[in-house]
Tab-separated table of C-alpha atoms in Angstrom:
chain	number	residue	atom	x	y	z
A	1177	MET	CA	78.428	55.286	108.646
A	1178	SER	CA	81.653	57.419	106.475
A	1179	LEU	CA	81.597	60.767	108.050
A	1180	THR	CA	79.319	63.272	105.340
A	1181	GLU	CA	80.845	67.392	105.352
A	1182	ARG	CA	77.893	68.650	107.493
A	1183	ASP	CA	80.101	65.627	110.505
A	1184	TYR	CA	83.952	67.746	109.648
A	1185	GLU	CA	81.885	71.558	109.354
A	1186	ALA	CA	79.884	71.105	112.928
A	1187	ALA	CA	83.676	70.035	114.132
A	1188	LEU	CA	85.481	72.476	112.557
A	1189	ALA	CA	82.528	75.078	114.391
A	1190	VAL	CA	84.257	73.704	117.857
A	1191	LEU	CA	88.213	72.709	116.239
A	1192	TRP	CA	88.697	76.085	114.842
A	1193	GLN	CA	87.581	78.660	116.316
A	1194	GLY	CA	88.991	82.594	116.727
A	1195	GLN	CA	91.203	81.012	113.415
A	1196	SER	CA	89.048	80.855	110.211
A	1197	ASP	CA	89.558	84.673	107.466
A	1198	ALA	CA	88.175	86.118	105.109
A	1199	ALA	CA	90.375	83.492	102.336
A	1200	HIS	CA	90.359	80.399	105.297
A	1201	ASP	CA	86.772	79.748	105.957
A	1202	VAL	CA	84.339	77.425	105.923
A	1203	ALA	CA	83.397	78.182	102.617
A	1204	HIS	CA	87.248	77.725	101.057
A	1205	LEU	CA	87.213	74.025	102.470
A	1206	ARG	CA	83.633	73.991	100.830
A	1207	ARG	CA	85.512	74.996	97.786
A	1208	VAL	CA	88.239	72.995	98.185
A	1209	TRP	CA	86.918	69.480	98.420
A	1210	GLY	CA	84.752	70.946	95.602
A	1211	ASN	CA	87.610	70.671	93.117
A	1212	CYS	CA	89.076	67.672	94.391
A	1213	GLN	CA	85.184	66.621	93.207
A	1214	LYS	CA	85.790	67.882	90.005
A	1215	ILE	CA	90.603	65.864	89.606
A	1216	ALA	CA	89.248	63.722	90.567
A	1217	ARG	CA	86.098	62.434	88.521
A	1218	LEU	CA	87.762	63.911	85.459
A	1219	GLU	CA	91.228	62.098	86.627
A	1220	GLY	CA	89.408	59.086	88.615
A	1221	GLY	CA	90.981	56.739	90.860
A	1222	ALA	CA	90.655	58.287	94.156
A	1223	ASP	CA	89.552	58.072	97.775
A	1224	MET	CA	87.129	60.155	98.086
A	1225	ALA	CA	86.506	59.052	101.309
A	1226	VAL	CA	90.866	60.717	101.908
A	1227	LEU	CA	89.959	62.943	100.704
A	1228	MET	CA	87.121	64.504	101.614
A	1229	ALA	CA	88.755	63.879	106.135
A	1230	GLY	CA	92.323	65.607	103.871
A	1231	ALA	CA	89.669	68.972	102.699
A	1232	TYR	CA	87.761	69.919	105.316
A	1233	LEU	CA	90.489	69.593	107.670
A	1234	HIS	CA	94.050	70.313	106.118
A	1235	ASP	CA	93.655	74.484	107.226
A	1236	LEU	CA	92.813	72.680	110.701
A	1237	VAL	CA	95.816	74.677	111.778
A	1238	ASN	CA	95.845	77.243	110.729
A	1239	LEU	CA	98.709	80.115	110.948
A	1240	PRO	CA	98.609	83.753	109.512
A	1241	LYS	CA	100.853	84.088	107.111
A	1242	ASP	CA	103.109	86.488	108.389
A	1243	ALA	CA	104.192	84.052	111.636
A	1244	PRO	CA	107.619	82.296	112.372
A	1245	ASN	CA	106.110	78.641	112.315
A	1246	ARG	CA	104.028	78.725	109.678
A	1247	ARG	CA	106.130	75.992	107.561
A	1248	GLU	CA	104.989	73.607	109.748
A	1249	ALA	CA	100.598	74.375	110.078
A	1250	SER	CA	100.161	71.480	107.613
A	1251	ARG	CA	102.334	68.780	109.623
A	1252	LEU	CA	100.802	70.093	112.885
A	1253	SER	CA	96.968	70.062	111.187
A	1254	ALA	CA	98.305	66.774	110.062
A	1255	GLU	CA	98.344	65.293	113.704
A	1256	ALA	CA	95.357	67.428	114.801
A	1257	ALA	CA	93.660	66.087	111.070
A	1258	VAL	CA	94.308	62.460	112.576
A	1259	ALA	CA	93.683	62.337	116.145
A	1260	TRP	CA	89.841	64.070	116.002
A	1261	LEU	CA	89.268	60.982	112.950
A	1262	ARG	CA	91.082	58.397	115.557
A	1263	GLU	CA	87.592	59.172	117.849
A	1264	THR	CA	85.309	58.986	114.996
A	1265	SER	CA	83.679	56.333	112.911
A	1266	PHE	CA	86.103	57.185	110.039
A	1267	PRO	CA	88.342	53.939	108.424
A	1268	LYS	CA	92.206	53.953	110.599
A	1269	ASP	CA	93.993	52.270	108.295
A	1270	LYS	CA	93.225	55.541	105.557
A	1271	LEU	CA	94.584	58.234	108.675
A	1272	GLU	CA	98.513	57.580	106.945
A	1273	ALA	CA	97.175	58.344	103.957
A	1274	VAL	CA	94.958	61.998	105.109
A	1275	ALA	CA	97.898	62.787	106.860
A	1276	HIS	CA	99.887	62.869	104.027
A	1277	ALA	CA	97.913	64.536	101.721
A	1278	ILE	CA	97.491	67.310	104.236
A	1279	ALA	CA	100.651	67.681	104.966
A	1280	ALA	CA	101.609	67.254	101.911
A	1281	HIS	CA	99.369	69.507	101.193
A	1282	SER	CA	101.443	72.600	101.672
A	1283	PHE	CA	103.690	75.039	99.513
A	1284	SER	CA	105.518	76.237	102.297
A	1285	ALA	CA	105.853	72.934	104.047
A	1286	GLY	CA	108.368	71.749	100.479
A	1287	ILE	CA	106.762	67.712	101.425
A	1288	THR	CA	106.545	65.881	97.618
A	1289	PRO	CA	103.242	64.753	97.655
A	1290	GLU	CA	102.992	61.200	96.872
A	1291	THR	CA	99.779	59.482	96.514
A	1292	HIS	CA	96.752	60.112	94.030
A	1293	GLU	CA	94.854	61.762	96.417
A	1294	ALA	CA	98.299	63.844	98.581
A	1295	ARG	CA	98.644	65.334	94.931
A	1296	ILE	CA	94.334	66.363	93.934
A	1297	LEU	CA	94.063	67.188	97.418
A	1298	GLN	CA	97.412	69.916	96.673
A	1299	ASP	CA	96.434	70.843	93.497
A	1300	ALA	CA	92.812	71.528	95.088
A	1301	ASP	CA	93.337	74.155	97.003
A	1302	ARG	CA	96.313	75.481	94.996
A	1303	LEU	CA	93.803	76.614	92.529
A	1304	GLU	CA	92.194	78.763	95.715
A	1305	ALA	CA	94.715	81.305	94.824
A	1306	LEU	CA	93.854	82.012	91.153
A	1307	GLY	CA	91.188	82.832	88.961
A	1308	ALA	CA	87.759	85.146	90.972
A	1309	ILE	CA	88.319	83.704	93.763
A	1310	GLY	CA	91.790	84.301	94.111
A	1311	LEU	CA	91.736	87.197	93.310
A	1312	ALA	CA	89.497	88.256	96.079
A	1313	ARG	CA	91.660	86.282	98.062
A	1314	LEU	CA	94.162	87.579	98.031
A	1315	PHE	CA	92.647	91.051	98.200
A	1316	ALA	CA	90.588	90.322	101.185
A	1317	VAL	CA	94.522	89.171	103.315
A	1318	ALA	CA	96.238	92.190	101.450
A	1319	GLY	CA	94.253	94.148	103.196
A	1320	GLN	CA	93.233	92.079	106.934
A	1321	MET	CA	97.710	91.695	106.568
A	1322	GLY	CA	98.065	95.900	105.810
A	1323	ALA	CA	99.426	95.722	102.853
A	1324	GLN	CA	98.881	98.433	99.967
A	1325	LEU	CA	97.281	97.307	97.201
A	1326	TYR	CA	100.405	97.511	94.673
A	1327	ASP	CA	102.818	100.072	94.445
A	1328	PRO	CA	101.563	103.551	92.675
A	1329	GLU	CA	106.093	103.889	92.043
A	1330	ASP	CA	105.883	100.707	90.200
A	1331	PRO	CA	103.106	99.005	89.824
A	1332	LEU	CA	104.747	95.487	87.954
A	1333	ALA	CA	107.911	95.871	90.582
A	1334	GLN	CA	110.481	97.222	86.607
A	1335	ARG	CA	112.929	98.879	88.647
A	1336	ARG	CA	113.076	97.694	91.637
A	1337	ALA	CA	113.179	93.950	93.602
A	1338	LEU	CA	109.231	91.931	94.724
A	1339	ASP	CA	107.767	92.427	97.351
A	1340	ASP	CA	104.808	90.948	98.304
A	1341	LYS	CA	104.179	92.051	101.537
A	1342	ALA	CA	104.541	94.971	100.608
A	1343	PHE	CA	101.784	95.313	97.730
A	1344	ALA	CA	98.970	92.330	96.736
A	1345	LEU	CA	99.588	93.198	93.283
A	1346	ASP	CA	103.476	91.454	93.382
A	1347	HIS	CA	101.699	88.238	95.232
A	1348	LEU	CA	101.481	87.544	91.203
A	1349	GLU	CA	104.696	87.184	90.042
A	1350	VAL	CA	106.034	85.887	93.099
A	1351	LYS	CA	103.380	83.158	93.668
A	1352	LEU	CA	100.598	83.028	91.789
A	1353	PHE	CA	101.481	82.545	88.386
A	1354	PRO	CA	104.897	80.394	89.815
A	1355	LEU	CA	102.167	77.970	91.188
A	1356	VAL	CA	100.723	76.867	87.470
A	1357	GLU	CA	104.155	74.806	86.971
A	1358	THR	CA	103.944	73.445	90.818
A	1359	ILE	CA	100.033	71.575	89.679
A	1360	GLN	CA	100.074	67.779	89.474
A	1361	THR	CA	97.453	66.900	87.616
A	1362	ALA	CA	96.249	67.726	84.091
A	1363	THR	CA	92.780	68.933	84.399
A	1364	GLY	CA	94.245	71.256	87.835
A	1365	ARG	CA	96.955	71.998	84.896
A	1366	GLU	CA	93.897	72.455	82.490
A	1367	ILE	CA	92.009	74.837	85.415
A	1368	ALA	CA	95.069	76.489	86.759
A	1369	GLU	CA	95.574	78.425	83.214
A	1370	GLU	CA	92.929	79.342	82.072
A	1371	ARG	CA	92.096	80.563	85.666
A	1372	ALA	CA	95.590	82.155	85.441
A	1373	ASP	CA	95.137	83.666	82.481
A	1374	TRP	CA	92.662	85.675	83.432
A	1375	VAL	CA	94.677	86.707	86.437
A	1376	ALA	CA	95.877	88.188	83.816
A	1377	ALA	CA	93.923	89.690	81.974
A	1378	PHE	CA	92.725	91.472	85.317
A	1379	ARG	CA	96.298	92.987	85.593
A	1380	SER	CA	96.393	94.162	82.156
A	1381	ARG	CA	92.709	95.781	82.908
A	1382	LEU	CA	93.633	96.654	86.520
A	1383	LEU	CA	97.155	99.412	85.175
A	1384	ARG	CA	94.117	100.942	82.370
A	1385	GLU	CA	91.835	101.099	84.904
A	1386	ILE	CA	95.342	103.121	87.196
A	1387	GLY	CA	97.012	104.785	84.966
B	803	MET	CA	103.266	129.207	92.484
B	804	SER	CA	100.229	127.351	92.067
B	805	LEU	CA	100.692	124.230	94.584
B	806	THR	CA	101.762	120.767	92.425
B	807	GLU	CA	100.821	117.316	92.586
B	808	ARG	CA	104.107	117.109	94.877
B	809	ASP	CA	102.971	119.614	97.340
B	810	TYR	CA	99.165	117.869	97.819
B	811	GLU	CA	101.335	114.247	98.554
B	812	ALA	CA	103.884	116.473	100.181
B	813	ALA	CA	101.626	117.693	102.825
B	814	LEU	CA	99.884	114.455	103.028
B	815	ALA	CA	101.880	112.539	104.328
B	816	VAL	CA	101.882	114.387	107.372
B	817	LEU	CA	98.634	115.565	107.273
B	818	TRP	CA	96.957	112.109	107.341
B	819	GLN	CA	99.556	110.276	109.312
B	820	GLY	CA	98.159	106.921	110.548
B	821	GLN	CA	94.487	107.146	108.646
B	822	SER	CA	95.043	105.776	105.517
B	823	ASP	CA	94.565	101.797	104.232
B	824	ALA	CA	94.606	100.056	101.179
B	825	ALA	CA	91.374	101.176	99.878
B	826	HIS	CA	92.496	105.212	101.397
B	827	ASP	CA	96.027	106.119	100.604
B	828	VAL	CA	98.402	107.738	98.143
B	829	ALA	CA	97.499	106.438	94.843
B	830	HIS	CA	93.549	106.759	95.414
B	831	LEU	CA	93.979	110.205	94.945
B	832	ARG	CA	96.102	110.382	92.901
B	833	ARG	CA	93.850	108.237	91.198
B	834	VAL	CA	91.079	110.105	91.571
B	835	TRP	CA	92.840	113.160	90.499
B	836	GLY	CA	93.591	110.947	87.329
B	837	ASN	CA	90.173	110.086	86.831
B	838	CYS	CA	88.726	114.030	87.367
B	839	GLN	CA	91.281	114.493	84.933
B	840	LYS	CA	90.241	112.244	82.521
B	841	ILE	CA	86.782	113.963	83.601
B	842	ALA	CA	87.384	117.336	83.089
B	843	ARG	CA	89.518	117.457	78.910
B	844	LEU	CA	86.440	115.565	77.348
B	845	GLU	CA	83.383	118.024	79.540
B	846	GLY	CA	85.060	120.864	79.266
B	847	GLY	CA	84.912	124.333	80.905
B	848	ALA	CA	86.393	123.115	85.225
B	849	ASP	CA	88.929	125.426	87.541
B	850	MET	CA	91.665	122.880	87.085
B	851	ALA	CA	93.300	123.933	90.595
B	852	VAL	CA	89.891	123.367	92.424
B	853	LEU	CA	90.436	120.314	91.036
B	854	MET	CA	93.282	118.930	92.241
B	855	ALA	CA	92.775	120.680	95.662
B	856	GLY	CA	88.994	118.587	95.730
B	857	ALA	CA	90.592	115.126	94.967
B	858	TYR	CA	93.642	114.816	97.024
B	859	LEU	CA	92.739	117.208	100.774
B	860	HIS	CA	89.069	114.901	100.451
B	861	ASP	CA	89.591	111.971	102.282
B	862	LEU	CA	91.834	114.168	104.398
B	863	VAL	CA	89.528	113.427	107.717
B	864	ASN	CA	88.889	109.202	105.990
B	865	LEU	CA	86.876	107.470	109.319
B	866	PRO	CA	86.647	103.766	109.444
B	867	LYS	CA	83.413	102.668	106.998
B	868	ASP	CA	81.820	102.092	110.443
B	869	ALA	CA	82.596	105.301	112.179
B	870	PRO	CA	78.891	106.564	114.119
B	871	ASN	CA	80.172	109.926	112.560
B	872	ARG	CA	81.147	108.365	109.006
B	873	ARG	CA	78.962	110.858	107.619
B	874	GLU	CA	80.466	113.943	108.308
B	875	ALA	CA	83.683	113.145	107.438
B	876	SER	CA	83.612	115.104	104.129
B	877	ARG	CA	82.101	117.316	106.057
B	878	LEU	CA	85.455	117.611	108.032
B	879	SER	CA	87.648	116.938	105.272
B	880	ALA	CA	86.652	120.193	103.452
B	881	GLU	CA	87.035	122.607	106.932
B	882	ALA	CA	90.413	120.816	107.212
B	883	ALA	CA	91.545	121.511	103.695
B	884	VAL	CA	91.108	125.110	103.800
B	885	ALA	CA	92.624	125.768	106.514
B	886	TRP	CA	95.131	123.951	105.320
B	887	LEU	CA	94.586	125.484	102.107
B	888	ARG	CA	94.740	128.962	103.033
B	889	GLU	CA	97.952	129.187	104.472
B	890	THR	CA	99.600	127.836	101.672
B	891	SER	CA	99.342	130.701	98.274
B	892	PHE	CA	96.567	128.650	96.718
B	893	PRO	CA	94.107	131.396	95.326
B	894	LYS	CA	91.717	132.506	98.808
B	895	ASP	CA	88.431	132.715	95.659
B	896	LYS	CA	88.260	129.705	95.282
B	897	LEU	CA	88.572	128.302	98.557
B	898	GLU	CA	84.101	127.629	99.404
B	899	ALA	CA	84.713	125.719	95.681
B	900	VAL	CA	86.698	123.961	97.368
B	901	ALA	CA	85.299	122.781	100.317
B	902	HIS	CA	81.689	122.431	98.194
B	903	ALA	CA	83.526	119.852	95.940
B	904	ILE	CA	84.747	118.612	98.828
B	905	ALA	CA	81.361	118.219	101.048
B	906	ALA	CA	79.551	117.347	98.614
B	907	HIS	CA	82.369	114.323	97.027
B	908	SER	CA	80.866	111.525	100.180
B	909	PHE	CA	77.356	108.916	99.019
B	910	SER	CA	76.702	109.589	102.478
B	911	ALA	CA	77.221	113.338	103.092
B	912	GLY	CA	73.841	114.036	101.261
B	913	ILE	CA	74.640	117.220	99.956
B	914	THR	CA	74.266	117.494	96.098
B	915	PRO	CA	76.636	119.139	94.248
B	916	GLU	CA	76.113	122.503	92.675
B	917	THR	CA	79.619	123.218	90.948
B	918	HIS	CA	80.384	121.671	87.449
B	919	GLU	CA	84.718	120.908	89.792
B	920	ALA	CA	81.643	119.173	92.062
B	921	ARG	CA	80.082	116.841	90.353
B	922	ILE	CA	83.768	115.778	88.487
B	923	LEU	CA	84.964	115.568	91.508
B	924	GLN	CA	82.085	113.316	92.975
B	925	ASP	CA	81.909	110.883	89.445
B	926	ALA	CA	85.919	110.574	89.370
B	927	ASP	CA	85.529	109.118	93.485
B	928	ARG	CA	82.817	106.777	92.651
B	929	LEU	CA	84.720	105.807	89.747
B	930	GLU	CA	87.073	103.976	92.453
B	931	ALA	CA	84.782	101.786	93.041
B	932	LEU	CA	84.026	100.194	89.854
B	933	GLY	CA	86.218	98.136	87.751
B	934	ALA	CA	89.109	95.960	88.595
B	935	ILE	CA	90.569	98.822	90.829
B	936	GLY	CA	86.645	98.721	92.709
B	937	LEU	CA	86.903	95.248	93.214
B	938	ALA	CA	90.513	95.122	94.975
B	939	ARG	CA	89.023	98.080	97.525
B	940	LEU	CA	85.945	96.427	98.073
B	941	PHE	CA	87.804	92.378	99.047
B	942	ALA	CA	90.881	94.986	101.123
B	943	VAL	CA	88.355	96.629	102.665
B	944	ALA	CA	86.485	92.756	103.718
B	945	GLY	CA	89.243	91.817	104.535
B	946	GLN	CA	89.995	94.494	107.230
B	947	MET	CA	87.343	94.911	108.185
B	948	GLY	CA	86.682	90.664	108.348
B	949	ALA	CA	84.399	90.695	106.046
B	950	GLN	CA	83.714	86.961	104.301
B	951	LEU	CA	83.791	87.399	100.482
B	952	TYR	CA	80.198	85.613	99.809
B	953	ASP	CA	77.438	83.701	102.604
B	954	PRO	CA	77.568	80.947	101.339
B	955	GLU	CA	74.247	80.016	101.691
B	956	ASP	CA	73.111	82.058	99.273
B	957	PRO	CA	76.271	84.398	97.342
B	958	LEU	CA	72.810	86.157	95.661
B	959	ALA	CA	70.995	86.851	98.754
B	960	GLN	CA	68.124	84.739	97.056
B	961	ARG	CA	66.251	84.433	100.360
B	962	ARG	CA	67.976	86.602	102.503
B	963	ALA	CA	68.198	90.590	103.330
B	964	LEU	CA	70.952	91.709	101.328
B	965	ASP	CA	74.644	92.617	104.182
B	966	ASP	CA	77.481	94.261	102.767
B	967	LYS	CA	78.669	94.161	106.545
B	968	ALA	CA	78.789	90.614	106.594
B	969	PHE	CA	79.018	89.700	102.592
B	970	ALA	CA	81.354	91.155	100.807
B	971	LEU	CA	80.062	90.723	97.481
B	972	ASP	CA	76.259	92.196	98.396
B	973	HIS	CA	78.351	95.004	98.516
B	974	LEU	CA	77.545	94.752	94.615
B	975	GLU	CA	73.620	95.108	94.890
B	976	VAL	CA	74.216	97.602	98.047
B	977	LYS	CA	76.109	100.178	97.280
B	978	LEU	CA	78.507	99.471	93.401
B	979	PHE	CA	75.388	98.830	90.866
B	980	PRO	CA	73.429	102.203	92.373
B	981	LEU	CA	76.545	103.835	92.885
B	982	VAL	CA	76.813	104.359	88.103
B	983	GLU	CA	73.282	105.257	88.447
B	984	THR	CA	73.975	108.638	90.471
B	985	ILE	CA	77.239	109.595	88.005
B	986	GLN	CA	76.281	113.806	86.936
B	987	THR	CA	78.741	113.380	83.868
B	988	ALA	CA	78.467	112.011	80.976
B	989	THR	CA	82.129	111.144	80.448
B	990	GLY	CA	81.563	109.623	83.983
B	991	ARG	CA	78.477	108.387	83.198
B	992	GLU	CA	80.063	106.257	79.953
B	993	ILE	CA	83.952	105.234	82.334
B	994	ALA	CA	80.415	103.654	85.142
B	995	GLU	CA	79.185	101.124	82.934
B	996	GLU	CA	81.893	99.282	80.984
B	997	ARG	CA	83.477	98.675	84.531
B	998	ALA	CA	79.888	97.785	86.101
B	999	ASP	CA	79.635	95.531	83.340
B	1000	TRP	CA	83.112	94.237	83.860
B	1001	VAL	CA	81.921	94.164	88.091
B	1002	ALA	CA	78.970	91.887	87.099
B	1003	ALA	CA	81.008	90.239	84.114
B	1004	PHE	CA	83.494	88.958	87.672
B	1005	ARG	CA	80.897	88.059	89.683
B	1006	SER	CA	79.534	85.309	87.115
B	1007	ARG	CA	82.723	83.698	87.006
B	1008	LEU	CA	83.163	84.515	90.130
B	1009	LEU	CA	79.774	82.146	90.798
B	1010	ARG	CA	81.532	79.403	88.051
B	1011	GLU	CA	83.964	78.879	90.271
B	1012	ILE	CA	82.536	77.906	93.206
B	1013	GLY	CA	80.750	76.550	92.280
């Protein structure tokens, strides 16, 4: 029998103890899986078992944003995912595809996605940084890390270097808007552009409100 | 010579050590002062010295949202504000007005604002919970407190009690939307309603994105 969403969530409740936060929790995994399904439906030709495993296990090793080995997290997640999947009914001949998709999903790992599933998973996860959900996650992480919402002296960083560790709003220029250019699929691109436009409108509104 | 914004900010850098967070920092105080000025300009008749002192000193004692004596914070802030102002050139005959405005600004204190300045300061601070800035602050506090963004089983709390300590999105129904009804001035009400409408649109968008 194939693994289901419930199987993955039950496993994560054990495997992921204490590693989740507001931006990386079961709700995030469900949304990434939802994004994978949406993209796969429109793009066609994807192995859904590989995608489901990738979506639910891509953050299995969830290191804080400021951890020194943060760029290793996706490789460690891929290894942990394969170790767990090997003990289940998951098809052995698909383990390599899952491992590659998970390892390549991360921005900081710098691994090029070589398969259709890896490209879809990467897009699905990156869409999580954009739109209303992207902003909610951004500000939650900022609160958790003790960052300021924006630089009151220079919110748009017109007279200073961008610093998204200090100022949440800087993250839009540092990471969010450039992310759109890294989207691999046409479906993902369309969603990403619409979400990025909305984020830009949010920023304009915020700047008006703060005067 | 009258106290200026710079005087207050210099004082806060000393008086407020370690008490600021992403939602309660100098940027918040500047925005509240900006809101006070906007409301006072359109409503007329306010004592701007009292309002400036109130805006900059209203969170002087900033207790965490989960502190047991949280409802005392605004009274403690009022006392600390008066103690500090007494040592400056601030007019002694206006100290009581500042103290009342600060004590009454807080939702949890349950003190009715009895003066024009107290009503304006309360509105100015409550506007900070609404609009783009309100959401940024809401999610930052959620991240800081370890709350989830929303309940993935029931985001709108249709089959459970609202719980804004657990779920940031619940805070919209628990606190943000009801806040609009507590706004005292016509100018404040107009801004609050526009910001609340935008927050409602944000929520609709978020629900679409999370499927």
